[in-house]
Short mmCIF file of C-alpha atoms in Angstrom, two decimals:
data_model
loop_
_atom_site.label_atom_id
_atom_site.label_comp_id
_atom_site.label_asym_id
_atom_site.label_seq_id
_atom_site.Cartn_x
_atom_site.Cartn_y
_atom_site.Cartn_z
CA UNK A 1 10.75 -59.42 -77.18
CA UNK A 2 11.71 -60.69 -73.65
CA UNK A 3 14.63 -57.89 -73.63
CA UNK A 4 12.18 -54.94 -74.27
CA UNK A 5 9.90 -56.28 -71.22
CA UNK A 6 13.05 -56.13 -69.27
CA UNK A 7 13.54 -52.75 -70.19
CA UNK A 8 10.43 -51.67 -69.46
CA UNK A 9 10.54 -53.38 -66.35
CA UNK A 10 13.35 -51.43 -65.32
CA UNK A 11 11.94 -47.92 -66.15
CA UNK A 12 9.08 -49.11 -63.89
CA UNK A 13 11.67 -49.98 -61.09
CA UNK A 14 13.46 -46.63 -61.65
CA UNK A 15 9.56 -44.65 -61.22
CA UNK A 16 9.11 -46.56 -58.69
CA UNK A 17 12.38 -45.37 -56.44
CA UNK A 18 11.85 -41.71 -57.11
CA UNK A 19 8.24 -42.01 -56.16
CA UNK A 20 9.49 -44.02 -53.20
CA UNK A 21 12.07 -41.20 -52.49
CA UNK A 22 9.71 -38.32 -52.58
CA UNK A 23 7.00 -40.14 -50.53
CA UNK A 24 9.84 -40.43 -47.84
CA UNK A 25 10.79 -36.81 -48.30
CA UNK A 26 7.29 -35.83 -48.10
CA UNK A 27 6.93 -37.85 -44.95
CA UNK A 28 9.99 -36.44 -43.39
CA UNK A 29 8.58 -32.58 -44.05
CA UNK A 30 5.54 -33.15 -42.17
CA UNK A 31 7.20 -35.06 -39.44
CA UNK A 32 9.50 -31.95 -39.17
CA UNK A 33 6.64 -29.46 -39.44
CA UNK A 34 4.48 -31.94 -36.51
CA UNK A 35 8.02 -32.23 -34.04
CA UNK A 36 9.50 -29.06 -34.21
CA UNK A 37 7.27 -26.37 -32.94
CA UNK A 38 6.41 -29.03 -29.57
CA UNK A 39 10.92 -29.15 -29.25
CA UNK A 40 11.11 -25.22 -29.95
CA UNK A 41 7.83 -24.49 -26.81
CA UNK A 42 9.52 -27.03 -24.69
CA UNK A 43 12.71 -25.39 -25.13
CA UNK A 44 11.58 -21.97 -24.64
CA UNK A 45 9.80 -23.58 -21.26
CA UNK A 46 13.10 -24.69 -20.23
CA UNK A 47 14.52 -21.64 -20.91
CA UNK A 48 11.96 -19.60 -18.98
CA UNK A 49 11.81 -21.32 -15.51
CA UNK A 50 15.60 -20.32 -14.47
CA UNK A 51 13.58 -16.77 -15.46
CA UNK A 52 10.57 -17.29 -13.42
CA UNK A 53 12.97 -19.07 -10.55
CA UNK A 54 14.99 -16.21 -10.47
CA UNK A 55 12.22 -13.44 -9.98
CA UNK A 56 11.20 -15.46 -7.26
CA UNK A 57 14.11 -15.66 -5.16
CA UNK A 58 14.71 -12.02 -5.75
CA UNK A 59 11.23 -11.07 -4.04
CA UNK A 60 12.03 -13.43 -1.07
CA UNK A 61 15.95 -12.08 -0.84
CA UNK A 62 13.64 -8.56 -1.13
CA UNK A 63 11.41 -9.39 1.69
CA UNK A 64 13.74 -10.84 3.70
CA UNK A 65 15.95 -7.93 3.78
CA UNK A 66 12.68 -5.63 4.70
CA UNK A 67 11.82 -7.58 7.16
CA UNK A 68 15.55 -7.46 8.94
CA UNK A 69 15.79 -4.11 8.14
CA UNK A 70 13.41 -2.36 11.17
CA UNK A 71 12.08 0.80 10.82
CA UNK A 72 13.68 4.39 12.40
CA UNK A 73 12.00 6.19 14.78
CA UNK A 74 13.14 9.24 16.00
CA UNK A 75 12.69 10.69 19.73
CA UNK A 76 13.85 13.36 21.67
CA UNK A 77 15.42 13.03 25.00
CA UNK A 78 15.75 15.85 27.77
CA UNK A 79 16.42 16.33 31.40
CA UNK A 80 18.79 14.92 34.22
CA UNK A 81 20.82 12.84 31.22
CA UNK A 82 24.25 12.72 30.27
CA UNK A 83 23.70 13.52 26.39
CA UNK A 84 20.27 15.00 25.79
CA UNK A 85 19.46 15.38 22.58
CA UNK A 86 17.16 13.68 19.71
CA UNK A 87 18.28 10.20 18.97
CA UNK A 88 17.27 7.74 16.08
CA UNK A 89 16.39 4.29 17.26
CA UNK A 90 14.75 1.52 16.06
CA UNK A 91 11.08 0.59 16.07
CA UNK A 92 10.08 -1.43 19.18
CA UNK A 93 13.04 -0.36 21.27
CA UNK A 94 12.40 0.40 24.88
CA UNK A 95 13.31 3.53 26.79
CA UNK A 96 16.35 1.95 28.95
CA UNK A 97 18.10 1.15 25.18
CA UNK A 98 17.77 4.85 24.60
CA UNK A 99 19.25 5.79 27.82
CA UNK A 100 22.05 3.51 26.95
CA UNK A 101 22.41 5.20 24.00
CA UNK A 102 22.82 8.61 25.84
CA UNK A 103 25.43 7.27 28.24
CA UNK A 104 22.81 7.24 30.74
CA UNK A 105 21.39 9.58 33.59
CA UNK A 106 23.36 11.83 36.01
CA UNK A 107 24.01 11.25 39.49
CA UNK A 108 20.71 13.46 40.70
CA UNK A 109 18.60 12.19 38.32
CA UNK A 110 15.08 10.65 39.88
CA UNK A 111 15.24 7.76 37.83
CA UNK A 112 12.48 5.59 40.00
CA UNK A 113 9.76 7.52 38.16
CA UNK A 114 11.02 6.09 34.62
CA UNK A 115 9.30 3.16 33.13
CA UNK A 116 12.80 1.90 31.78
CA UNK A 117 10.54 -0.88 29.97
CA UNK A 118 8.18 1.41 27.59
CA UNK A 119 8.44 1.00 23.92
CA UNK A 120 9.31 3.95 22.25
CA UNK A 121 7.27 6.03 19.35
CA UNK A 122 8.06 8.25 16.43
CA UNK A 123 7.99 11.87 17.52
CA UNK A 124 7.76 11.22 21.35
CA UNK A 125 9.65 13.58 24.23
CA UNK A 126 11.24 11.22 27.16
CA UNK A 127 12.15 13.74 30.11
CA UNK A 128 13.96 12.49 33.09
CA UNK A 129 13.59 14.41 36.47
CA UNK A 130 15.69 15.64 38.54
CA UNK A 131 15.89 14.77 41.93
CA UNK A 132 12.58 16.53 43.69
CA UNK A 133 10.55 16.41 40.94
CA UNK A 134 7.90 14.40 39.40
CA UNK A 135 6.39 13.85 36.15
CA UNK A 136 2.86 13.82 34.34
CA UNK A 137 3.07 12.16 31.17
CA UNK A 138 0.94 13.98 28.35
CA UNK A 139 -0.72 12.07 25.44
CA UNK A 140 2.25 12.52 23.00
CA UNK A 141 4.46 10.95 25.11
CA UNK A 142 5.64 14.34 26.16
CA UNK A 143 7.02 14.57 30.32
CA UNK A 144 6.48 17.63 31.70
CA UNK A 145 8.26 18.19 35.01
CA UNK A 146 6.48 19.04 38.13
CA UNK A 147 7.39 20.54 41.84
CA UNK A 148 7.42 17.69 44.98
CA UNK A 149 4.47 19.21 46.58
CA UNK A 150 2.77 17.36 43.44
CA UNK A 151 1.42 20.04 42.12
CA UNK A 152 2.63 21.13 38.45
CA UNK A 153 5.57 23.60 37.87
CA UNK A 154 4.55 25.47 35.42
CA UNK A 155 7.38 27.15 32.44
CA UNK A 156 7.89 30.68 32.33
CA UNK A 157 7.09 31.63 28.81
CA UNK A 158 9.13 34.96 29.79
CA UNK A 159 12.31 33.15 30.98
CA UNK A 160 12.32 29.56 29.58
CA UNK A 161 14.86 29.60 27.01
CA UNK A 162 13.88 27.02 23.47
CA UNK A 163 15.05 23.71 25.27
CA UNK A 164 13.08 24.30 28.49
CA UNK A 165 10.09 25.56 26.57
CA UNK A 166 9.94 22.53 25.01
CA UNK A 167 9.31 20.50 28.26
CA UNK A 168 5.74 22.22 28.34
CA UNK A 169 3.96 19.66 26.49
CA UNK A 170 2.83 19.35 22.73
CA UNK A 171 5.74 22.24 21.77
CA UNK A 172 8.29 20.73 20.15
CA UNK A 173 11.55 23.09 18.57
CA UNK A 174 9.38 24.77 16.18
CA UNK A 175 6.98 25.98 18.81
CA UNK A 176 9.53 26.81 21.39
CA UNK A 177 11.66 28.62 18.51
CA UNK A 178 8.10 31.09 17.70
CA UNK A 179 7.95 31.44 21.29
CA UNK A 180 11.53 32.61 21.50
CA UNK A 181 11.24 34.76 18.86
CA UNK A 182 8.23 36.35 19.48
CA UNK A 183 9.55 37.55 22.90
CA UNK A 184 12.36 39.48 21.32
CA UNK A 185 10.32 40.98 18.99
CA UNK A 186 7.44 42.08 20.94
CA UNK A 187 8.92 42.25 24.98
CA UNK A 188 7.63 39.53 27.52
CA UNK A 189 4.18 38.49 27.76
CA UNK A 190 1.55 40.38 29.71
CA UNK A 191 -0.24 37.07 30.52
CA UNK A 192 -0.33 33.56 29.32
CA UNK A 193 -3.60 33.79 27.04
CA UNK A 194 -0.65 35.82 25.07
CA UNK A 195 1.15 32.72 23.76
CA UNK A 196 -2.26 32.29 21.41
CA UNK A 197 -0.39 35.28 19.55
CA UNK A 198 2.37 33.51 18.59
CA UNK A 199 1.92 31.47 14.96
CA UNK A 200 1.12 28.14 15.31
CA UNK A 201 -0.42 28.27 18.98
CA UNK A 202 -4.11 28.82 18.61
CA UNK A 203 -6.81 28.09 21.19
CA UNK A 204 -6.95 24.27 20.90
CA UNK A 205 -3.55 24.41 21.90
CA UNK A 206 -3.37 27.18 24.49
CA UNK A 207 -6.10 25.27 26.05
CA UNK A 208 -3.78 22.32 26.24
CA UNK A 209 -0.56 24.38 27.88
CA UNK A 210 -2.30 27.00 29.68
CA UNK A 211 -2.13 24.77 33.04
CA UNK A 212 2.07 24.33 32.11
CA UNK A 213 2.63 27.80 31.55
CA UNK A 214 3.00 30.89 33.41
CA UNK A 215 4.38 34.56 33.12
CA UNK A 216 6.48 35.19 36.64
#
């Protein structure tokens, strides 16, 4: 009698381990189910700032580099210089850095009339007299040159050739190059309200030049 209790005490023992053992498992599964989504975010969180970091630092390098990289300007420089011509320079540079940059003015050049300390713009004309003559600044930044007396010399739209045309102002080398042309093709102009006929100089503008021209 006592051994069959014992044996049956034993099965009991034996139920009671593998119910033990799959209450563990059980326990372990949800633990595992609970832990590793949170390890897998936190990882990919990790992972993702060096990302994030990275983008950052590459706007600021960007930035940085835009903002020590200036702008280009470009002007065109004419009269009693060493190298006229049109130059690139960088925004906020003055006029003396450009003359630098042309090697400077010649020896009869009337430099006292030059504000060496004006900034320069995009599209402007700098013109440096000559000795005896003065200049009137026009609203592009455009110098026209002008006689002693202090009144204006005007161009002669029959005789100028391209480069001096272009010291009347608002023609730049397009202008000056219709003007050119226009002349051989059609013989010298009869009188300055003639330039209208040229493309690309309408009223508006003639009304602008028509004091800087003339037809000697």
């Amino acid at each position: 009698m006592y051994g069959k209790q014992g044996e049956l005490l034993v099965n009991s023992l034996k139920r009671y381990k593998w119910a033990a053992a799959g209450v563990f498992i059980a326990a372990l599964s949800v633990i595992s189910i609970m832990v590793m989504p949170k390890l897998h975010h936190e990882s990919a969180g990790s992972d993702s700032l060096p990302a994030d970091a990275a983008s950052v630092q590459a706007a600021d390098l960007a930035e940085k580099k835009e903002s020590e990289e200036p702008d280009r300007i470009v002007v065109d420089l004419k009269g009693a210089v060493k190298k006229p011509g049109v130059y690139e320079m960088k925004t906020g540079e003055r006029v003396h850095q450009l003359l630098k940059k042309a090697g400077g003015t010649v020896k009869n050049a009337e430099g006292k009339q030059i504000n060496l300390a004006a900034v320069l713009q995009d599209g402007m004309v700098i013109y440096i007299p000559f000795e005896g003559e003065e200049t009137v600044q026009a609203g592009t930044g455009t110098a026209a040159p002008s006689s002693a007396e202090g009144g204006t010399e005007t161009v002669n739209i029959n005789t100028a050739s391209p480069e001096e045309l272009q010291a009347i102002p608002g023609v730049g080398p397009s202008k000056a190059e219709a003007i050119a042309a226009y002349r051989e093709e059609n013989g010298p102009f009869q009188g300055i309200e003639d330039i209208t006929n040229v493309s690309g100089i309408g009223e508006k503008t003639f009304e602008k030049i028509k004091s800087s021209i003339s037809v000697k």
